[in-house]
mmCIF file of C-alpha atoms and ligand atoms in Angstrom:
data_model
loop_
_atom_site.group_PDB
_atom_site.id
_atom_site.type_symbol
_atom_site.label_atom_id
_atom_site.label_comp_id
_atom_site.label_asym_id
_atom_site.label_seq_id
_atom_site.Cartn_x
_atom_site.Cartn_y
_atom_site.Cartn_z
ATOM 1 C CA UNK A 1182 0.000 0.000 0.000
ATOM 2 C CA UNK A 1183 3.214 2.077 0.970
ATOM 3 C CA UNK A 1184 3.920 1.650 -2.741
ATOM 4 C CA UNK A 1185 0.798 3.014 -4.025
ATOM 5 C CA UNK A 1186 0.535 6.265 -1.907
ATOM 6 C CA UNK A 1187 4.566 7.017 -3.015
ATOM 7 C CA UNK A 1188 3.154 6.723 -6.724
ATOM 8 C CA UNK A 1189 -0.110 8.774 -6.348
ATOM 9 C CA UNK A 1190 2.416 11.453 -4.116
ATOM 10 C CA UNK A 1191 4.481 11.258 -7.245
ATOM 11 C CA UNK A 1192 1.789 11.688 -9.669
ATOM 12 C CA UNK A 1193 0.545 14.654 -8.191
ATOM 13 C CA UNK A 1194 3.364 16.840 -8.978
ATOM 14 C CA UNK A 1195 3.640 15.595 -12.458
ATOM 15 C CA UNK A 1196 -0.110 15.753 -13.277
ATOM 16 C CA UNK A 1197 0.606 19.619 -11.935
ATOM 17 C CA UNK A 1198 3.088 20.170 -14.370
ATOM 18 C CA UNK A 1199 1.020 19.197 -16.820
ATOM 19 C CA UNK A 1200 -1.767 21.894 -15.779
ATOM 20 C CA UNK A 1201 1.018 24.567 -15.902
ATOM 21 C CA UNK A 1202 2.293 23.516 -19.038
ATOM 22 C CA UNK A 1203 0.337 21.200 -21.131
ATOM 23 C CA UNK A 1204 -2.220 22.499 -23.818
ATOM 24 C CA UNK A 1205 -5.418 23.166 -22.719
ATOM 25 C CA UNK A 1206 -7.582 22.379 -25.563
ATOM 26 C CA UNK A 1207 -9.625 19.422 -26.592
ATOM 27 C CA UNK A 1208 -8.860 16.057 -28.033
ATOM 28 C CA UNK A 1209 -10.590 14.770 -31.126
ATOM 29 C CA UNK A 1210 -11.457 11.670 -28.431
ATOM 30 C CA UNK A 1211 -14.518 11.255 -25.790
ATOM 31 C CA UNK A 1212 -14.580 9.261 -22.518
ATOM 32 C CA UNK A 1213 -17.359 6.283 -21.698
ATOM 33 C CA UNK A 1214 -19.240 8.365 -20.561
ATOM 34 C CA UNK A 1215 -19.396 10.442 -23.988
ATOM 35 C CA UNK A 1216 -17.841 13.053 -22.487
ATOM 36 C CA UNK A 1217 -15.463 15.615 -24.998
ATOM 37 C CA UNK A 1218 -12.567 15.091 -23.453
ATOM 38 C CA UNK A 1219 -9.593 17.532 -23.159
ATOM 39 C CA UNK A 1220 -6.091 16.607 -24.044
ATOM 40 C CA UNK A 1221 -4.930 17.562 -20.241
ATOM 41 C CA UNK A 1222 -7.788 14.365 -19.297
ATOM 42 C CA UNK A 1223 -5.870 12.229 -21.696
ATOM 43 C CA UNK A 1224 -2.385 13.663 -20.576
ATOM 44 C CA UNK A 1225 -3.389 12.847 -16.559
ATOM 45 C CA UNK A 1226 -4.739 9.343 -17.654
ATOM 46 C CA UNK A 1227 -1.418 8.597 -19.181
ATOM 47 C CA UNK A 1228 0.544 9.844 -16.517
ATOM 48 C CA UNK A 1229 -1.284 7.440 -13.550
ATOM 49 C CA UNK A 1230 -1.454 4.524 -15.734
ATOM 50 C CA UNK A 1231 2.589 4.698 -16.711
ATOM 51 C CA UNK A 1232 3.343 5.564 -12.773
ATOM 52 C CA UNK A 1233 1.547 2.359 -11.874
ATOM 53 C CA UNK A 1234 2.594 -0.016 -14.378
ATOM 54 C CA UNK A 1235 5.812 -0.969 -12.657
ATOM 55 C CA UNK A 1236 4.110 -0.734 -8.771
ATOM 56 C CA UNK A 1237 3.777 -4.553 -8.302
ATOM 57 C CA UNK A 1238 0.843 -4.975 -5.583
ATOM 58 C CA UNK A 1239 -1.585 -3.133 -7.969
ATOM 59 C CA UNK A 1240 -3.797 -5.853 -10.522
ATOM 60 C CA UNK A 1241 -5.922 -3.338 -12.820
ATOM 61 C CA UNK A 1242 -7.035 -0.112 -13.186
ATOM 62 C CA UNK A 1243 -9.983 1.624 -14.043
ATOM 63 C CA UNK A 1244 -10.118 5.053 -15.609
ATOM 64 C CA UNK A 1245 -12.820 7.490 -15.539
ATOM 65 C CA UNK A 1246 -11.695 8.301 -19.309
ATOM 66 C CA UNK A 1247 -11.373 4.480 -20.279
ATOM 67 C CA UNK A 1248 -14.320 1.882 -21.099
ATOM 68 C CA UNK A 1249 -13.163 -1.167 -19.603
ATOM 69 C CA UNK A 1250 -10.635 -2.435 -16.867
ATOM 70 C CA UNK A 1251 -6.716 -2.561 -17.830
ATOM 71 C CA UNK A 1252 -5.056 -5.470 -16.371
ATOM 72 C CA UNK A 1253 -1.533 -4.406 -14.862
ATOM 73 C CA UNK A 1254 -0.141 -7.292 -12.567
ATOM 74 C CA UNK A 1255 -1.535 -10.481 -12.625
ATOM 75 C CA UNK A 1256 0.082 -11.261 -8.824
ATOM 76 C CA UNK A 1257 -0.707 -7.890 -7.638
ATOM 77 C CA UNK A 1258 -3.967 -7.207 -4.809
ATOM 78 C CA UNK A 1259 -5.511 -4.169 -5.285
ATOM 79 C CA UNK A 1260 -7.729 -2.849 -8.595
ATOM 80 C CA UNK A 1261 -6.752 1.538 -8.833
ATOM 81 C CA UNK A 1262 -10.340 3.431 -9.753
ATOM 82 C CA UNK A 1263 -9.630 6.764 -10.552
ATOM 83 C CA UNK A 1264 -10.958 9.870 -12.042
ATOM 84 C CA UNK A 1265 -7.280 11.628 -13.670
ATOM 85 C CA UNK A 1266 -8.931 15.252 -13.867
ATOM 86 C CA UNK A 1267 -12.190 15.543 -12.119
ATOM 87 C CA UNK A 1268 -13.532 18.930 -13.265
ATOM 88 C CA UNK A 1269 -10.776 19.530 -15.747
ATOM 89 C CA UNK A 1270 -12.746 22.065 -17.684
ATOM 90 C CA UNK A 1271 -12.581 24.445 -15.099
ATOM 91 C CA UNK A 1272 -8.981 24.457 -15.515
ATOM 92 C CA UNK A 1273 -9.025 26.876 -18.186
ATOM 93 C CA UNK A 1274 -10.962 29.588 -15.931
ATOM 94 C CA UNK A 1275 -8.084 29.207 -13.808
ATOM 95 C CA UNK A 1276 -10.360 27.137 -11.036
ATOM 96 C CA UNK A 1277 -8.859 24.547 -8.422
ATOM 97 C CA UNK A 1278 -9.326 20.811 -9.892
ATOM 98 C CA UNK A 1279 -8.459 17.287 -8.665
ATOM 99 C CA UNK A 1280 -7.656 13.335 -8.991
ATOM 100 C CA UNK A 1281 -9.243 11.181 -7.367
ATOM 101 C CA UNK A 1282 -8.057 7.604 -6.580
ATOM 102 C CA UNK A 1283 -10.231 4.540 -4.916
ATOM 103 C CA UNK A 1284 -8.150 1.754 -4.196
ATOM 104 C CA UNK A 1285 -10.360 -1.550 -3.823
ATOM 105 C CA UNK A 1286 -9.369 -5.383 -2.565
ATOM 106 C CA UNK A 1287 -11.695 -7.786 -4.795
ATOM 107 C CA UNK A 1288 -14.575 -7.086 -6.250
ATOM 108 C CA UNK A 1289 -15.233 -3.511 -7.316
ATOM 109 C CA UNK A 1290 -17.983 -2.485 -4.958
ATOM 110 C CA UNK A 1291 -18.128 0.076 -1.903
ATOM 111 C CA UNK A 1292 -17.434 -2.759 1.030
ATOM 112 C CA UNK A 1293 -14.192 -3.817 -0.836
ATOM 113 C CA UNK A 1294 -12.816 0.045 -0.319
ATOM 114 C CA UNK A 1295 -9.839 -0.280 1.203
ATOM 115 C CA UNK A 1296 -8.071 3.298 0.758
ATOM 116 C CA UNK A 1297 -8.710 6.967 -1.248
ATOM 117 C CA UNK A 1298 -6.878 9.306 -1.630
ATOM 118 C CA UNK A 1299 -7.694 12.563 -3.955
ATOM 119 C CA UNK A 1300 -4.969 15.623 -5.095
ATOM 120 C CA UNK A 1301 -6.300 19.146 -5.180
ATOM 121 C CA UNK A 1302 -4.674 20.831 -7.877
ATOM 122 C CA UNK A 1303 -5.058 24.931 -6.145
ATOM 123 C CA UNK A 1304 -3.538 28.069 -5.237
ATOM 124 C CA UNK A 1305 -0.913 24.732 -3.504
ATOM 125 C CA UNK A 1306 -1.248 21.312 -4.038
ATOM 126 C CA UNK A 1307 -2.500 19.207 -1.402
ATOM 127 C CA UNK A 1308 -3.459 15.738 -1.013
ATOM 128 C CA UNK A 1309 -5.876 13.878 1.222
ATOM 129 C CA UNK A 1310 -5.399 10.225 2.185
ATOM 130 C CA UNK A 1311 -7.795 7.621 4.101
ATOM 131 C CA UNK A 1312 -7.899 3.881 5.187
ATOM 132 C CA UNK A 1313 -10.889 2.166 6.792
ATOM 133 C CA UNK A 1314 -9.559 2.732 10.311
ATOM 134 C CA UNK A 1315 -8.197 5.915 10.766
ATOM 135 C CA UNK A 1316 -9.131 10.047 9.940
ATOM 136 C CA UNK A 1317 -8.144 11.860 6.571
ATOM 137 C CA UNK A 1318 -4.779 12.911 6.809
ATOM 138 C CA UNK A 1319 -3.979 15.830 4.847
ATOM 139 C CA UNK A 1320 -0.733 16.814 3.302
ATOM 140 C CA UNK A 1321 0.709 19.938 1.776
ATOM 141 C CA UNK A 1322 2.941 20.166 -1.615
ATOM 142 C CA UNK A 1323 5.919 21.550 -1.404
ATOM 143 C CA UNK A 1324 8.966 22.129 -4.114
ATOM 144 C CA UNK A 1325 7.681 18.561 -5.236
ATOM 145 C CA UNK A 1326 7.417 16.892 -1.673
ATOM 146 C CA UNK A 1327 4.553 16.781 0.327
ATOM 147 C CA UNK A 1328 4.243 17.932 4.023
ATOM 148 C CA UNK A 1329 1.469 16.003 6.453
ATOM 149 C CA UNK A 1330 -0.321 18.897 7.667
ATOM 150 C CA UNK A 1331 -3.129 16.809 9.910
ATOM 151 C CA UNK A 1332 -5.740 15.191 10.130
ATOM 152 C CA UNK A 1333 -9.253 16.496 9.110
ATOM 153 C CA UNK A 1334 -12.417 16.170 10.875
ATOM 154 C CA UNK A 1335 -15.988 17.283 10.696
ATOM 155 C CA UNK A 1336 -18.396 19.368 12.766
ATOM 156 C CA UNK A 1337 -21.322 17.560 13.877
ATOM 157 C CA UNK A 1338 -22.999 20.584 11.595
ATOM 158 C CA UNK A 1339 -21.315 23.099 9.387
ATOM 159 C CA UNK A 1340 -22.244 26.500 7.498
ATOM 160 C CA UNK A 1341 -21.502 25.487 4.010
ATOM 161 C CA UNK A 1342 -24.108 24.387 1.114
ATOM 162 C CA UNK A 1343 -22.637 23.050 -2.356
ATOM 163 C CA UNK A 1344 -25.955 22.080 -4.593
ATOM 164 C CA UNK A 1345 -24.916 20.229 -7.850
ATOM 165 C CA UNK A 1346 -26.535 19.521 -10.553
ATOM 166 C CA UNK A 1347 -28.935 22.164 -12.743
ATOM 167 C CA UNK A 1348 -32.081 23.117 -10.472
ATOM 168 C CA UNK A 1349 -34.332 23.536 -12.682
ATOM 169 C CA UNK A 1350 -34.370 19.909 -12.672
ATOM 170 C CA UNK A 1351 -34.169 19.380 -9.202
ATOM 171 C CA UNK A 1352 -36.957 17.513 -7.334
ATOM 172 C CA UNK A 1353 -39.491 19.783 -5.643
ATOM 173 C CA UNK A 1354 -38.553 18.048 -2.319
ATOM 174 C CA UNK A 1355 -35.026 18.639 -3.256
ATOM 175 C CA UNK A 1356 -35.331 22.328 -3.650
ATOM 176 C CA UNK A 1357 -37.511 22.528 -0.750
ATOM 177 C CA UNK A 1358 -34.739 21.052 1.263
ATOM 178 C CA UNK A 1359 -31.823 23.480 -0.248
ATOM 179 C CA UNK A 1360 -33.997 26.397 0.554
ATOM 180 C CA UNK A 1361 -34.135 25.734 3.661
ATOM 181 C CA UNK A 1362 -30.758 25.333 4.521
ATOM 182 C CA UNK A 1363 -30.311 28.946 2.974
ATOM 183 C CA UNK A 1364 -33.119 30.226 5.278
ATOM 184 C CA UNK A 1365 -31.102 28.861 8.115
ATOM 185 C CA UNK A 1366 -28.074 30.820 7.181
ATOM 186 C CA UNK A 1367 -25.697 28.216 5.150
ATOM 187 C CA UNK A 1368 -23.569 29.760 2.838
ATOM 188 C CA UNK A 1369 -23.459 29.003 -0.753
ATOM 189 C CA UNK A 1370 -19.832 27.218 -2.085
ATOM 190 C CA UNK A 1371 -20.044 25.379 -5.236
ATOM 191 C CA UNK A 1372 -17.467 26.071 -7.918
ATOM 192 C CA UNK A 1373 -18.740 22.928 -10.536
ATOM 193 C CA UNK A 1374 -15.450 21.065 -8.972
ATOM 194 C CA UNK A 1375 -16.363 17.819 -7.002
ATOM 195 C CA UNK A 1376 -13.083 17.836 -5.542
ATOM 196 C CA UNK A 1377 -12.193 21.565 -4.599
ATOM 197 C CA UNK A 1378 -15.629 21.367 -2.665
ATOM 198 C CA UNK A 1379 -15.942 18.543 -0.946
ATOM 199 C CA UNK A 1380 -12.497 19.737 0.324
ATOM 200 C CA UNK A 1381 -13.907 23.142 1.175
ATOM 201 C CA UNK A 1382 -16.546 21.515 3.405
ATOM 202 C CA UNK A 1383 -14.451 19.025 4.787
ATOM 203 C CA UNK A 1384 -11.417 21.559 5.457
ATOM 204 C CA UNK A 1385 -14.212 24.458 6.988
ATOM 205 C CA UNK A 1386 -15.819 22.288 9.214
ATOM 206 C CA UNK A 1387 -18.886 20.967 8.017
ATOM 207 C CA UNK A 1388 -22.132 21.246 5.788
ATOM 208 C CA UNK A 1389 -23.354 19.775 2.330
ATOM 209 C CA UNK A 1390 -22.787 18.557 -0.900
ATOM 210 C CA UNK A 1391 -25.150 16.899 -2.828
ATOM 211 C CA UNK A 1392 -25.600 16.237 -6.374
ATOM 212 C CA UNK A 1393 -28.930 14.327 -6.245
ATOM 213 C CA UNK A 1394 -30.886 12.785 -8.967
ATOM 214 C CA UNK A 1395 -32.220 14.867 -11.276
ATOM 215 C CA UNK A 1396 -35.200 14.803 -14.474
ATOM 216 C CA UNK A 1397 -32.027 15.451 -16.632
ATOM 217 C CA UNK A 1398 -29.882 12.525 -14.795
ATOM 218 C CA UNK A 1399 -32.310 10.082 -12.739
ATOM 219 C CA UNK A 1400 -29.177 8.249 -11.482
ATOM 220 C CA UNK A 1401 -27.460 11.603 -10.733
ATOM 221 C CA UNK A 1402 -23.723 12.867 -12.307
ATOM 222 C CA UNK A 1403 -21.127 11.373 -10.356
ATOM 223 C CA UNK A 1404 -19.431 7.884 -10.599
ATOM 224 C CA UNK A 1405 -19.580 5.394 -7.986
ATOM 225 C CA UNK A 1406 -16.178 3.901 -8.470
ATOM 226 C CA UNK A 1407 -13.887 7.027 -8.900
ATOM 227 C CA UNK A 1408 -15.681 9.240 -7.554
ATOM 228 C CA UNK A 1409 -18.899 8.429 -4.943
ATOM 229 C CA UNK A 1410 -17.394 5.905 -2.925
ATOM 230 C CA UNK A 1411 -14.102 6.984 -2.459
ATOM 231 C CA UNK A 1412 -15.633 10.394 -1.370
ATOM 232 C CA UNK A 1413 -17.724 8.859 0.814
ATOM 233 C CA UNK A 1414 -15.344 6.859 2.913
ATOM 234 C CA UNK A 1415 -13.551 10.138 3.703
ATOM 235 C CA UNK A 1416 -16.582 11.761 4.735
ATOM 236 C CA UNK A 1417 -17.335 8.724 7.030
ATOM 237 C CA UNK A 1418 -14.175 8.681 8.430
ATOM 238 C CA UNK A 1419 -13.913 12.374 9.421
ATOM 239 C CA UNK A 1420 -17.108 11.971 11.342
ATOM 240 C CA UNK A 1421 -19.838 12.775 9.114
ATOM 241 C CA UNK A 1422 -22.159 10.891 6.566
ATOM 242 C CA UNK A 1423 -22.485 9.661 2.923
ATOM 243 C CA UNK A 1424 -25.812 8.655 1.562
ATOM 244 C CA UNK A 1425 -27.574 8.119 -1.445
ATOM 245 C CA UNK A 1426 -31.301 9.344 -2.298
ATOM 246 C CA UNK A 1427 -33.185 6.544 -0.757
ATOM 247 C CA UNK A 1428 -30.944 7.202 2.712
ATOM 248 C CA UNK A 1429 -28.217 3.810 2.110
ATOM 249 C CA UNK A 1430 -24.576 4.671 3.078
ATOM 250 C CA UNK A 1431 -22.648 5.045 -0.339
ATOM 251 C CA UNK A 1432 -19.944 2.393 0.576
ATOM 252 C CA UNK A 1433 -22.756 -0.092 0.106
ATOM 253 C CA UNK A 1434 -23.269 0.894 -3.045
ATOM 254 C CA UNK A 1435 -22.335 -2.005 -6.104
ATOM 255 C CA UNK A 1436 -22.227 -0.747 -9.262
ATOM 256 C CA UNK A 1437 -23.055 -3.408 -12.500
ATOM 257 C CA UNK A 1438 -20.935 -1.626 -14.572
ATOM 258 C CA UNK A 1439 -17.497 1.049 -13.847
ATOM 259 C CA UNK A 1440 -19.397 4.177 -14.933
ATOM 260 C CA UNK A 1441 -22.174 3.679 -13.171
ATOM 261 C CA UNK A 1442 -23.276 6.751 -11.220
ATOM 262 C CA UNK A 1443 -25.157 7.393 -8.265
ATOM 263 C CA UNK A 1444 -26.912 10.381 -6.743
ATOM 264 C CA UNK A 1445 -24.713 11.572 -3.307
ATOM 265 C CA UNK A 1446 -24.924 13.807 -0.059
ATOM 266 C CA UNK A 1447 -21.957 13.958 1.871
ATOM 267 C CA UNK A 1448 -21.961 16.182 5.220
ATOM 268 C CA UNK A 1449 -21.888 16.198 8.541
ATOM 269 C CA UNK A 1450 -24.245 14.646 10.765
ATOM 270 C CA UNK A 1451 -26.915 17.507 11.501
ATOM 271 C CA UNK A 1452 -27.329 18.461 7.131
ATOM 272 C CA UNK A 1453 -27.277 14.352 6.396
ATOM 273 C CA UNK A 1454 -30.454 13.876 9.425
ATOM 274 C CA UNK A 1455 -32.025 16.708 7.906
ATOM 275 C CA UNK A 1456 -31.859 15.698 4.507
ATOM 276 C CA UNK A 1457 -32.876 11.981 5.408
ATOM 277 C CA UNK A 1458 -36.080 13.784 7.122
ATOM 278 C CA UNK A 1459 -36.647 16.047 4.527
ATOM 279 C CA UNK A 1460 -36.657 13.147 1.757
ATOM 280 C CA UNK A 1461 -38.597 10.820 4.246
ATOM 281 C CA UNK A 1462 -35.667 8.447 4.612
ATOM 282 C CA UNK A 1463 -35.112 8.755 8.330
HETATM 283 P P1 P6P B 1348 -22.798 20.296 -12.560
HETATM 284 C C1 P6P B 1348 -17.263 18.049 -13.130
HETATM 285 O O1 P6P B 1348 -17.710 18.000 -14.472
HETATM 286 C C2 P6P B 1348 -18.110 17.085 -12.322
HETATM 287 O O2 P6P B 1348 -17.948 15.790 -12.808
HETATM 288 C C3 P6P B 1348 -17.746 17.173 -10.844
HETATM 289 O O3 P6P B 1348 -16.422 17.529 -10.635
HETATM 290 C C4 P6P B 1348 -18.700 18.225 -10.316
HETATM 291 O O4 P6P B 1348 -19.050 18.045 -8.946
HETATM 292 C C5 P6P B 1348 -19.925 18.064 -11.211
HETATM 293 O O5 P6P B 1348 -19.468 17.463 -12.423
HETATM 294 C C6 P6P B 1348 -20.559 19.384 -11.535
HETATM 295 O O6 P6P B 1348 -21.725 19.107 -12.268
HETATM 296 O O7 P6P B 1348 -23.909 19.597 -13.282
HETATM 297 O O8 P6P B 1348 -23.234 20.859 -11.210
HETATM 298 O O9 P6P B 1348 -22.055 21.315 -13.380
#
């Protein structure tokens, strides 16, 4: 495991290189998901999968901007699900963006999450790292090493509200429930960058993000594998929640397919109570 935190450490200063250097327009190429992608996406992909190809303990990985899973070593343990360059066209408003790396043991489904880590790729480069029985521990970039700055934990209620996804097709209940959180006073922090703000809300003490499901995506934006569950055992292990729309934790999620998606809340305790209330799930 040693081995596979030294190479996503690693990674992170190369993939930043790229974002100060590389071009920042689009491929002729799309992801599984359809998605246009840009050629710093296919730049980041290529950068993780040559870092791990030589890091013996790791058996496949799975790419947010791949179909299908690439077998590495046939002796190695753990399967690498990772998202290269979540939110990578914000890069070229000059916005914070992030990898995002779920490291599973057997089958690829939430119970068999093992580690995450994710990069934020900001104003400094910082990285966040988790295992089932410990907090996040955060670390901060510097000249190409990286500093362990502490760990992280939640409030059992914060002050921050990040609402994904486009509201005019939100749920009524949905809206009813983001409203109200404004009426109580949360402030609004959403950039369109999964990482940068779950990391605000983690980093700030406490609130929500949700990206729930929607008329426009019924099983909501964001992938279980790369994205959803690895989230969600951070969340969990800094003392708040992870849920999906009908109230299950998100590391019980199993996905039939690697892009599968899921609708998500993470938060602290008080916003995730609230919202199970609020969508009649408590
Ligand atoms: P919306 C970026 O494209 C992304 O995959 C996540 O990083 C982010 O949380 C979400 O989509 C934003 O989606 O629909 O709110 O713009």
């Amino acid at each position: 495991m040693l081995n596979i935190v030294e190479t996503i450490k690693k990674i992170a200063f190369e993939i930043e290189n790229a974002i100060q250097t590389e071009d920042l327009g689009y491929s002729d190429s799309e992801n599984s998901s359809g998605e246009e992608q840009l050629k710093l996406d296919v730049k980041s992909d290529l950068i993780i999968e040559k870092a791990f190809t030589n890091v013996s303990s790791v058996k496949a990985l799975v790419s947010e901007e791949k179909k299908g899973v690439m077998e590495m070593n046939p002796n190695g343990e753990y399967t690498l699900c990772y998202d290269p360059l979540d939110g990578s066209s914000l890069v070229d408003v000059n916005l914070s963006v992030g990898s995002i790396f779920g490291i599973y043991k057997g089958e690829l489904k939430g119970e068999n999450l093992i580690a995450s880590a994710y990069i934020v790729y900001g104003p400094r480069v910082e990285m966040v790292y988790v295992e089932r029985d410990m907090k996040p521990l955060l670390y901060g970039g510097y000249q190409e090493t990286f500093r362990e700055l502490g760990e992280i934990t939640l409030d059992e209620k914060g002050k921050l509200n990040g609402p994904g996804g486009t509201q005019q097709n939100w749920s009524k209940t949905h809206k009813n429930f983001i409203d109200r959180l404004f009426q109580e006073g949360y402030r609004l922090r959403y950039s369109g960058g999964m990482v940068p703000d779950l990391h605000q809300i983690l980093l700030k003490g406490g609130g929500l993000f949700s990206y729930p499901a929607t008329t426009d995506k019924p099983n909501g934006k964001l992938r279980q594998l790369f994205e959803v569950i690895p989230f969600a055992l951070i969340y969990e292990q800094a003392g708040g929640e992870a849920i999906n729309d009908k109230g299950e934790r998100l590391l019980e999620l199993v996905p039939s397919h690697p892009h599968d998606t899921s609708p998500c809340f993470f938060g602290s305790k008080y916003e995730i109570n609230a919202l199970k209330e609020a969508y009649g799930r408590d």
